[in-house]
Amino acid sequence: MVLTWLPPLTVASWAALAWPEYSHLRHSLSQLAAHAPWLGVLLFLWPGLGMAWHAHRARGRLPEGSGLGLRLAWQMALLAALAFALQGVLPFDAARPADEDANRLHVLAGMLWWLCLWLMAGCAMLARTLPGKRRLWMALLWLAIPALALLAPAFTSGALALRLAILLWILMVLIVRGGRFRNRS
């Protein structure tokens, strides 16, 4: 998982240094990628495909009888990863409004990513085969994701909310992946 996130974090840091007006607290990753399309590949496509690979492998390794909740959680993790990766392919023009032209598709992919994160946490929370402590964490994350998406921009910038959501995403994958699978028939 380190190889999934280390290159984009390094690139985001260096690219932000090259753009003096850029602030991680005020500007989204999409605005950084709008200046150079190759940044979209490294900031969205690379980690998105890496997380998709992790989700696909984890779902394939689920033991028989692991339950519908965990299978759906990993399916939502896969869809979230693909939606995140799609943001790196779809163009974003920082000079235009988010609901105009091609920006719509980029924003739609971002909204699908948020929705799949929330559904992943919900499915994992309902998974009977995930140990109780991990289900409790999923319940907390299930509440935190919409709160972050809806309330955080009122108190902080949307850019900071996105970065916190990425951290929650990594945390969710680690919690569900680290869970011991038990057969409760």
mmCIF file with all atom_site columns, C-alpha atoms in Angstrom:
data_model
loop_
_atom_site.group_PDB
_atom_site.id
_atom_site.type_symbol
_atom_site.label_atom_id
_atom_site.label_alt_id
_atom_site.label_comp_id
_atom_site.label_asym_id
_atom_site.label_entity_id
_atom_site.label_seq_id
_atom_site.pdbx_PDB_ins_code
_atom_site.Cartn_x
_atom_site.Cartn_y
_atom_site.Cartn_z
_atom_site.occupancy
_atom_site.B_iso_or_equiv
_atom_site.pdbx_formal_charge
_atom_site.auth_seq_id
_atom_site.auth_comp_id
_atom_site.auth_asym_id
_atom_site.auth_atom_id
_atom_site.pdbx_PDB_model_num
ATOM 1   C CA . MET A 1 1   ? 0.000   0.000   0.000   1.00 0.00 ? 1   MET A CA 1
ATOM 2   C CA . VAL A 1 2   ? 3.011   2.293   0.490   1.00 0.00 ? 2   VAL A CA 1
ATOM 3   C CA . LEU A 1 3   ? 3.786   2.205   -3.244  1.00 0.00 ? 3   LEU A CA 1
ATOM 4   C CA . THR A 1 4   ? 0.206   3.241   -3.905  1.00 0.00 ? 4   THR A CA 1
ATOM 5   C CA . TRP A 1 5   ? 0.439   6.503   -1.972  1.00 0.00 ? 5   TRP A CA 1
ATOM 6   C CA . LEU A 1 6   ? 4.115   7.506   -1.721  1.00 0.00 ? 6   LEU A CA 1
ATOM 7   C CA . PRO A 1 7   ? 4.590   8.724   -5.341  1.00 0.00 ? 7   PRO A CA 1
ATOM 8   C CA . PRO A 1 8   ? 1.421   10.882  -5.386  1.00 0.00 ? 8   PRO A CA 1
ATOM 9   C CA . LEU A 1 9   ? 2.241   12.447  -2.019  1.00 0.00 ? 9   LEU A CA 1
ATOM 10  C CA . THR A 1 10  ? 5.756   13.249  -3.186  1.00 0.00 ? 10  THR A CA 1
ATOM 11  C CA . VAL A 1 11  ? 4.531   14.691  -6.484  1.00 0.00 ? 11  VAL A CA 1
ATOM 12  C CA . ALA A 1 12  ? 1.829   16.772  -4.787  1.00 0.00 ? 12  ALA A CA 1
ATOM 13  C CA . SER A 1 13  ? 4.392   18.236  -2.424  1.00 0.00 ? 13  SER A CA 1
ATOM 14  C CA . TRP A 1 14  ? 6.881   19.098  -5.172  1.00 0.00 ? 14  TRP A CA 1
ATOM 15  C CA . ALA A 1 15  ? 4.231   20.425  -7.555  1.00 0.00 ? 15  ALA A CA 1
ATOM 16  C CA . ALA A 1 16  ? 2.819   22.623  -4.810  1.00 0.00 ? 16  ALA A CA 1
ATOM 17  C CA . LEU A 1 17  ? 6.288   24.079  -4.259  1.00 0.00 ? 17  LEU A CA 1
ATOM 18  C CA . ALA A 1 18  ? 6.471   24.960  -7.952  1.00 0.00 ? 18  ALA A CA 1
ATOM 19  C CA . TRP A 1 19  ? 3.182   26.891  -7.738  1.00 0.00 ? 19  TRP A CA 1
ATOM 20  C CA . PRO A 1 20  ? 3.785   29.660  -5.159  1.00 0.00 ? 20  PRO A CA 1
ATOM 21  C CA . GLU A 1 21  ? 0.099   30.534  -4.723  1.00 0.00 ? 21  GLU A CA 1
ATOM 22  C CA . TYR A 1 22  ? -0.893  26.916  -4.057  1.00 0.00 ? 22  TYR A CA 1
ATOM 23  C CA . SER A 1 23  ? -1.967  26.004  -0.542  1.00 0.00 ? 23  SER A CA 1
ATOM 24  C CA . HIS A 1 24  ? -2.934  22.490  0.517   1.00 0.00 ? 24  HIS A CA 1
ATOM 25  C CA . LEU A 1 25  ? -5.466  24.052  2.881   1.00 0.00 ? 25  LEU A CA 1
ATOM 26  C CA . ARG A 1 26  ? -7.259  26.080  0.182   1.00 0.00 ? 26  ARG A CA 1
ATOM 27  C CA . HIS A 1 27  ? -6.757  24.352  -3.163  1.00 0.00 ? 27  HIS A CA 1
ATOM 28  C CA . SER A 1 28  ? -7.960  20.919  -4.193  1.00 0.00 ? 28  SER A CA 1
ATOM 29  C CA . LEU A 1 29  ? -5.806  18.293  -5.848  1.00 0.00 ? 29  LEU A CA 1
ATOM 30  C CA . SER A 1 30  ? -7.877  18.823  -9.005  1.00 0.00 ? 30  SER A CA 1
ATOM 31  C CA . GLN A 1 31  ? -6.733  22.437  -9.170  1.00 0.00 ? 31  GLN A CA 1
ATOM 32  C CA . LEU A 1 32  ? -3.140  21.294  -8.936  1.00 0.00 ? 32  LEU A CA 1
ATOM 33  C CA . ALA A 1 33  ? -3.720  18.704  -11.676 1.00 0.00 ? 33  ALA A CA 1
ATOM 34  C CA . ALA A 1 34  ? -5.492  21.283  -13.882 1.00 0.00 ? 34  ALA A CA 1
ATOM 35  C CA . HIS A 1 35  ? -2.151  22.978  -14.530 1.00 0.00 ? 35  HIS A CA 1
ATOM 36  C CA . ALA A 1 36  ? -0.491  19.838  -15.873 1.00 0.00 ? 36  ALA A CA 1
ATOM 37  C CA . PRO A 1 37  ? -2.406  16.747  -17.066 1.00 0.00 ? 37  PRO A CA 1
ATOM 38  C CA . TRP A 1 38  ? 0.422   14.415  -15.999 1.00 0.00 ? 38  TRP A CA 1
ATOM 39  C CA . LEU A 1 39  ? -0.249  15.488  -12.408 1.00 0.00 ? 39  LEU A CA 1
ATOM 40  C CA . GLY A 1 40  ? -3.764  14.050  -12.742 1.00 0.00 ? 40  GLY A CA 1
ATOM 41  C CA . VAL A 1 41  ? -2.220  10.712  -13.619 1.00 0.00 ? 41  VAL A CA 1
ATOM 42  C CA . LEU A 1 42  ? 0.044   10.758  -10.563 1.00 0.00 ? 42  LEU A CA 1
ATOM 43  C CA . LEU A 1 43  ? -2.421  12.305  -8.101  1.00 0.00 ? 43  LEU A CA 1
ATOM 44  C CA . PHE A 1 44  ? -5.564  10.369  -9.045  1.00 0.00 ? 44  PHE A CA 1
ATOM 45  C CA . LEU A 1 45  ? -4.950  7.568   -11.541 1.00 0.00 ? 45  LEU A CA 1
ATOM 46  C CA . TRP A 1 46  ? -1.918  5.973   -9.819  1.00 0.00 ? 46  TRP A CA 1
ATOM 47  C CA . PRO A 1 47  ? -3.402  5.741   -6.299  1.00 0.00 ? 47  PRO A CA 1
ATOM 48  C CA . GLY A 1 48  ? -6.873  4.929   -7.642  1.00 0.00 ? 48  GLY A CA 1
ATOM 49  C CA . LEU A 1 49  ? -5.646  1.976   -9.671  1.00 0.00 ? 49  LEU A CA 1
ATOM 50  C CA . GLY A 1 50  ? -3.416  0.872   -6.788  1.00 0.00 ? 50  GLY A CA 1
ATOM 51  C CA . MET A 1 51  ? -6.349  0.875   -4.382  1.00 0.00 ? 51  MET A CA 1
ATOM 52  C CA . ALA A 1 52  ? -8.502  -0.885  -7.007  1.00 0.00 ? 52  ALA A CA 1
ATOM 53  C CA . TRP A 1 53  ? -5.870  -3.609  -7.260  1.00 0.00 ? 53  TRP A CA 1
ATOM 54  C CA . HIS A 1 54  ? -5.837  -3.992  -3.451  1.00 0.00 ? 54  HIS A CA 1
ATOM 55  C CA . ALA A 1 55  ? -9.645  -4.139  -3.305  1.00 0.00 ? 55  ALA A CA 1
ATOM 56  C CA . HIS A 1 56  ? -9.894  -6.643  -6.158  1.00 0.00 ? 56  HIS A CA 1
ATOM 57  C CA . ARG A 1 57  ? -7.303  -8.946  -4.585  1.00 0.00 ? 57  ARG A CA 1
ATOM 58  C CA . ALA A 1 58  ? -8.867  -8.667  -1.116  1.00 0.00 ? 58  ALA A CA 1
ATOM 59  C CA . ARG A 1 59  ? -12.327 -9.473  -2.468  1.00 0.00 ? 59  ARG A CA 1
ATOM 60  C CA . GLY A 1 60  ? -10.933 -12.465 -4.357  1.00 0.00 ? 60  GLY A CA 1
ATOM 61  C CA . ARG A 1 61  ? -9.230  -13.773 -1.212  1.00 0.00 ? 61  ARG A CA 1
ATOM 62  C CA . LEU A 1 62  ? -12.337 -13.730 0.952   1.00 0.00 ? 62  LEU A CA 1
ATOM 63  C CA . PRO A 1 63  ? -12.948 -17.213 2.306   1.00 0.00 ? 63  PRO A CA 1
ATOM 64  C CA . GLU A 1 64  ? -16.127 -19.024 1.442   1.00 0.00 ? 64  GLU A CA 1
ATOM 65  C CA . GLY A 1 65  ? -18.913 -18.051 3.805   1.00 0.00 ? 65  GLY A CA 1
ATOM 66  C CA . SER A 1 66  ? -17.428 -14.648 4.600   1.00 0.00 ? 66  SER A CA 1
ATOM 67  C CA . GLY A 1 67  ? -20.807 -13.054 4.085   1.00 0.00 ? 67  GLY A CA 1
ATOM 68  C CA . LEU A 1 68  ? -22.496 -10.627 1.766   1.00 0.00 ? 68  LEU A CA 1
ATOM 69  C CA . GLY A 1 69  ? -21.516 -7.572  3.832   1.00 0.00 ? 69  GLY A CA 1
ATOM 70  C CA . LEU A 1 70  ? -17.778 -8.024  3.328   1.00 0.00 ? 70  LEU A CA 1
ATOM 71  C CA . ARG A 1 71  ? -18.141 -8.909  -0.339  1.00 0.00 ? 71  ARG A CA 1
ATOM 72  C CA . LEU A 1 72  ? -20.194 -5.754  -0.886  1.00 0.00 ? 72  LEU A CA 1
ATOM 73  C CA . ALA A 1 73  ? -17.744 -3.679  1.167   1.00 0.00 ? 73  ALA A CA 1
ATOM 74  C CA . TRP A 1 74  ? -14.853 -4.764  -1.042  1.00 0.00 ? 74  TRP A CA 1
ATOM 75  C CA . GLN A 1 75  ? -16.962 -4.207  -4.161  1.00 0.00 ? 75  GLN A CA 1
ATOM 76  C CA . MET A 1 76  ? -17.671 -0.645  -2.975  1.00 0.00 ? 76  MET A CA 1
ATOM 77  C CA . ALA A 1 77  ? -13.954 -0.222  -2.241  1.00 0.00 ? 77  ALA A CA 1
ATOM 78  C CA . LEU A 1 78  ? -13.223 -1.260  -5.820  1.00 0.00 ? 78  LEU A CA 1
ATOM 79  C CA . LEU A 1 79  ? -15.817 1.155   -7.223  1.00 0.00 ? 79  LEU A CA 1
ATOM 80  C CA . ALA A 1 80  ? -14.509 3.972   -5.002  1.00 0.00 ? 80  ALA A CA 1
ATOM 81  C CA . ALA A 1 81  ? -10.983 3.337   -6.257  1.00 0.00 ? 81  ALA A CA 1
ATOM 82  C CA . LEU A 1 82  ? -12.090 3.351   -9.893  1.00 0.00 ? 82  LEU A CA 1
ATOM 83  C CA . ALA A 1 83  ? -14.049 6.579   -9.375  1.00 0.00 ? 83  ALA A CA 1
ATOM 84  C CA . PHE A 1 84  ? -10.983 8.159   -7.756  1.00 0.00 ? 84  PHE A CA 1
ATOM 85  C CA . ALA A 1 85  ? -8.793  7.014   -10.670 1.00 0.00 ? 85  ALA A CA 1
ATOM 86  C CA . LEU A 1 86  ? -11.314 8.368   -13.167 1.00 0.00 ? 86  LEU A CA 1
ATOM 87  C CA . GLN A 1 87  ? -10.749 11.864  -11.798 1.00 0.00 ? 87  GLN A CA 1
ATOM 88  C CA . GLY A 1 88  ? -7.196  11.667  -13.139 1.00 0.00 ? 88  GLY A CA 1
ATOM 89  C CA . VAL A 1 89  ? -8.416  10.919  -16.648 1.00 0.00 ? 89  VAL A CA 1
ATOM 90  C CA . LEU A 1 90  ? -11.289 13.391  -16.836 1.00 0.00 ? 90  LEU A CA 1
ATOM 91  C CA . PRO A 1 91  ? -10.235 16.981  -17.488 1.00 0.00 ? 91  PRO A CA 1
ATOM 92  C CA . PHE A 1 92  ? -10.728 19.743  -14.950 1.00 0.00 ? 92  PHE A CA 1
ATOM 93  C CA . ASP A 1 93  ? -10.444 23.426  -15.835 1.00 0.00 ? 93  ASP A CA 1
ATOM 94  C CA . ALA A 1 94  ? -9.834  25.452  -12.688 1.00 0.00 ? 94  ALA A CA 1
ATOM 95  C CA . ALA A 1 95  ? -10.843 28.667  -14.473 1.00 0.00 ? 95  ALA A CA 1
ATOM 96  C CA . ARG A 1 96  ? -14.390 27.431  -15.110 1.00 0.00 ? 96  ARG A CA 1
ATOM 97  C CA . PRO A 1 97  ? -17.208 26.599  -12.688 1.00 0.00 ? 97  PRO A CA 1
ATOM 98  C CA . ALA A 1 98  ? -17.419 23.007  -11.474 1.00 0.00 ? 98  ALA A CA 1
ATOM 99  C CA . ASP A 1 99  ? -20.807 22.439  -13.134 1.00 0.00 ? 99  ASP A CA 1
ATOM 100 C CA . GLU A 1 100 ? -19.715 23.538  -16.592 1.00 0.00 ? 100 GLU A CA 1
ATOM 101 C CA . ASP A 1 101 ? -18.725 21.398  -19.581 1.00 0.00 ? 101 ASP A CA 1
ATOM 102 C CA . ALA A 1 102 ? -16.173 18.651  -18.946 1.00 0.00 ? 102 ALA A CA 1
ATOM 103 C CA . ASN A 1 103 ? -15.751 19.679  -15.317 1.00 0.00 ? 103 ASN A CA 1
ATOM 104 C CA . ARG A 1 104 ? -19.123 18.030  -14.658 1.00 0.00 ? 104 ARG A CA 1
ATOM 105 C CA . LEU A 1 105 ? -17.744 14.558  -15.322 1.00 0.00 ? 105 LEU A CA 1
ATOM 106 C CA . HIS A 1 106 ? -14.713 15.169  -13.117 1.00 0.00 ? 106 HIS A CA 1
ATOM 107 C CA . VAL A 1 107 ? -16.956 16.373  -10.285 1.00 0.00 ? 107 VAL A CA 1
ATOM 108 C CA . LEU A 1 108 ? -19.344 13.439  -10.853 1.00 0.00 ? 108 LEU A CA 1
ATOM 109 C CA . ALA A 1 109 ? -16.447 10.991  -10.465 1.00 0.00 ? 109 ALA A CA 1
ATOM 110 C CA . GLY A 1 110 ? -15.526 12.745  -7.219  1.00 0.00 ? 110 GLY A CA 1
ATOM 111 C CA . MET A 1 111 ? -19.103 12.478  -5.943  1.00 0.00 ? 111 MET A CA 1
ATOM 112 C CA . LEU A 1 112 ? -19.203 8.774   -6.841  1.00 0.00 ? 112 LEU A CA 1
ATOM 113 C CA . TRP A 1 113 ? -15.980 8.319   -4.869  1.00 0.00 ? 113 TRP A CA 1
ATOM 114 C CA . TRP A 1 114 ? -17.552 9.917   -1.769  1.00 0.00 ? 114 TRP A CA 1
ATOM 115 C CA . LEU A 1 115 ? -20.718 7.813   -2.180  1.00 0.00 ? 115 LEU A CA 1
ATOM 116 C CA . CYS A 1 116 ? -18.803 4.543   -2.593  1.00 0.00 ? 116 CYS A CA 1
ATOM 117 C CA . LEU A 1 117 ? -16.697 5.350   0.477   1.00 0.00 ? 117 LEU A CA 1
ATOM 118 C CA . TRP A 1 118 ? -19.847 5.804   2.512   1.00 0.00 ? 118 TRP A CA 1
ATOM 119 C CA . LEU A 1 119 ? -21.383 2.601   1.135   1.00 0.00 ? 119 LEU A CA 1
ATOM 120 C CA . MET A 1 120 ? -18.162 0.666   1.794   1.00 0.00 ? 120 MET A CA 1
ATOM 121 C CA . ALA A 1 121 ? -18.231 1.697   5.446   1.00 0.00 ? 121 ALA A CA 1
ATOM 122 C CA . GLY A 1 122 ? -21.938 0.832   5.680   1.00 0.00 ? 122 GLY A CA 1
ATOM 123 C CA . CYS A 1 123 ? -21.507 -2.620  4.151   1.00 0.00 ? 123 CYS A CA 1
ATOM 124 C CA . ALA A 1 124 ? -18.517 -3.404  6.367   1.00 0.00 ? 124 ALA A CA 1
ATOM 125 C CA . MET A 1 125 ? -20.455 -2.177  9.401   1.00 0.00 ? 125 MET A CA 1
ATOM 126 C CA . LEU A 1 126 ? -23.228 -4.660  8.607   1.00 0.00 ? 126 LEU A CA 1
ATOM 127 C CA . ALA A 1 127 ? -20.833 -7.545  7.899   1.00 0.00 ? 127 ALA A CA 1
ATOM 128 C CA . ARG A 1 128 ? -21.449 -10.230 10.498  1.00 0.00 ? 128 ARG A CA 1
ATOM 129 C CA . THR A 1 129 ? -18.087 -11.865 9.825   1.00 0.00 ? 129 THR A CA 1
ATOM 130 C CA . LEU A 1 130 ? -16.053 -8.769  10.698  1.00 0.00 ? 130 LEU A CA 1
ATOM 131 C CA . PRO A 1 131 ? -15.088 -8.720  14.400  1.00 0.00 ? 131 PRO A CA 1
ATOM 132 C CA . GLY A 1 132 ? -17.207 -6.446  16.599  1.00 0.00 ? 132 GLY A CA 1
ATOM 133 C CA . LYS A 1 133 ? -14.492 -3.874  17.292  1.00 0.00 ? 133 LYS A CA 1
ATOM 134 C CA . ARG A 1 134 ? -13.844 -3.400  13.593  1.00 0.00 ? 134 ARG A CA 1
ATOM 135 C CA . ARG A 1 135 ? -17.574 -3.086  12.921  1.00 0.00 ? 135 ARG A CA 1
ATOM 136 C CA . LEU A 1 136 ? -17.714 -0.328  15.532  1.00 0.00 ? 136 LEU A CA 1
ATOM 137 C CA . TRP A 1 137 ? -14.923 1.514   13.710  1.00 0.00 ? 137 TRP A CA 1
ATOM 138 C CA . MET A 1 138 ? -16.862 1.126   10.457  1.00 0.00 ? 138 MET A CA 1
ATOM 139 C CA . ALA A 1 139 ? -19.971 2.566   12.126  1.00 0.00 ? 139 ALA A CA 1
ATOM 140 C CA . LEU A 1 140 ? -17.958 5.597   13.233  1.00 0.00 ? 140 LEU A CA 1
ATOM 141 C CA . LEU A 1 141 ? -16.513 6.008   9.749   1.00 0.00 ? 141 LEU A CA 1
ATOM 142 C CA . TRP A 1 142 ? -19.988 5.560   8.254   1.00 0.00 ? 142 TRP A CA 1
ATOM 143 C CA . LEU A 1 143 ? -21.035 8.623   10.265  1.00 0.00 ? 143 LEU A CA 1
ATOM 144 C CA . ALA A 1 144 ? -17.789 10.543  9.686   1.00 0.00 ? 144 ALA A CA 1
ATOM 145 C CA . ILE A 1 145 ? -17.780 10.400  5.882   1.00 0.00 ? 145 ILE A CA 1
ATOM 146 C CA . PRO A 1 146 ? -21.023 12.318  5.248   1.00 0.00 ? 146 PRO A CA 1
ATOM 147 C CA . ALA A 1 147 ? -20.172 14.681  8.097   1.00 0.00 ? 147 ALA A CA 1
ATOM 148 C CA . LEU A 1 148 ? -16.839 15.371  6.443   1.00 0.00 ? 148 LEU A CA 1
ATOM 149 C CA . ALA A 1 149 ? -18.403 15.826  3.016   1.00 0.00 ? 149 ALA A CA 1
ATOM 150 C CA . LEU A 1 150 ? -21.225 18.079  4.190   1.00 0.00 ? 150 LEU A CA 1
ATOM 151 C CA . LEU A 1 151 ? -20.042 19.853  7.326   1.00 0.00 ? 151 LEU A CA 1
ATOM 152 C CA . ALA A 1 152 ? -16.270 20.181  6.992   1.00 0.00 ? 152 ALA A CA 1
ATOM 153 C CA . PRO A 1 153 ? -16.407 22.678  4.103   1.00 0.00 ? 153 PRO A CA 1
ATOM 154 C CA . ALA A 1 154 ? -18.447 24.994  6.346   1.00 0.00 ? 154 ALA A CA 1
ATOM 155 C CA . PHE A 1 155 ? -15.675 25.041  8.959   1.00 0.00 ? 155 PHE A CA 1
ATOM 156 C CA . THR A 1 156 ? -12.594 24.438  6.821   1.00 0.00 ? 156 THR A CA 1
ATOM 157 C CA . SER A 1 157 ? -11.913 24.358  3.118   1.00 0.00 ? 157 SER A CA 1
ATOM 158 C CA . GLY A 1 158 ? -13.223 21.638  0.843   1.00 0.00 ? 158 GLY A CA 1
ATOM 159 C CA . ALA A 1 159 ? -9.597  20.848  0.013   1.00 0.00 ? 159 ALA A CA 1
ATOM 160 C CA . LEU A 1 160 ? -8.863  19.894  3.609   1.00 0.00 ? 160 LEU A CA 1
ATOM 161 C CA . ALA A 1 161 ? -12.051 17.795  3.745   1.00 0.00 ? 161 ALA A CA 1
ATOM 162 C CA . LEU A 1 162 ? -10.894 15.881  0.653   1.00 0.00 ? 162 LEU A CA 1
ATOM 163 C CA . ARG A 1 163 ? -7.515  15.152  2.191   1.00 0.00 ? 163 ARG A CA 1
ATOM 164 C CA . LEU A 1 164 ? -9.158  13.950  5.406   1.00 0.00 ? 164 LEU A CA 1
ATOM 165 C CA . ALA A 1 165 ? -11.492 11.740  3.356   1.00 0.00 ? 165 ALA A CA 1
ATOM 166 C CA . ILE A 1 166 ? -8.489  10.177  1.618   1.00 0.00 ? 166 ILE A CA 1
ATOM 167 C CA . LEU A 1 167 ? -7.033  9.379   5.049   1.00 0.00 ? 167 LEU A CA 1
ATOM 168 C CA . LEU A 1 168 ? -10.367 7.841   6.111   1.00 0.00 ? 168 LEU A CA 1
ATOM 169 C CA . TRP A 1 169 ? -10.376 5.782   2.917   1.00 0.00 ? 169 TRP A CA 1
ATOM 170 C CA . ILE A 1 170 ? -6.927  4.368   3.670   1.00 0.00 ? 170 ILE A CA 1
ATOM 171 C CA . LEU A 1 171 ? -7.983  3.731   7.275   1.00 0.00 ? 171 LEU A CA 1
ATOM 172 C CA . MET A 1 172 ? -11.131 1.875   6.146   1.00 0.00 ? 172 MET A CA 1
ATOM 173 C CA . VAL A 1 173 ? -9.187  -0.366  3.796   1.00 0.00 ? 173 VAL A CA 1
ATOM 174 C CA . LEU A 1 174 ? -6.657  -1.155  6.527   1.00 0.00 ? 174 LEU A CA 1
ATOM 175 C CA . ILE A 1 175 ? -9.398  -1.900  9.079   1.00 0.00 ? 175 ILE A CA 1
ATOM 176 C CA . VAL A 1 176 ? -11.377 -4.194  6.788   1.00 0.00 ? 176 VAL A CA 1
ATOM 177 C CA . ARG A 1 177 ? -8.282  -5.826  5.313   1.00 0.00 ? 177 ARG A CA 1
ATOM 178 C CA . GLY A 1 178 ? -6.819  -6.454  8.750   1.00 0.00 ? 178 GLY A CA 1
ATOM 179 C CA . GLY A 1 179 ? -9.995  -8.126  9.959   1.00 0.00 ? 179 GLY A CA 1
ATOM 180 C CA . ARG A 1 180 ? -10.024 -11.798 10.770  1.00 0.00 ? 180 ARG A CA 1
ATOM 181 C CA . PHE A 1 181 ? -12.595 -13.591 8.670   1.00 0.00 ? 181 PHE A CA 1
ATOM 182 C CA . ARG A 1 182 ? -14.830 -15.992 10.499  1.00 0.00 ? 182 ARG A CA 1
ATOM 183 C CA . ASN A 1 183 ? -17.566 -18.188 9.187   1.00 0.00 ? 183 ASN A CA 1
ATOM 184 C CA . ARG A 1 184 ? -20.846 -17.525 11.014  1.00 0.00 ? 184 ARG A CA 1
ATOM 185 C CA . SER A 1 185 ? -23.444 -19.640 9.314   1.00 0.00 ? 185 SER A CA 1
#
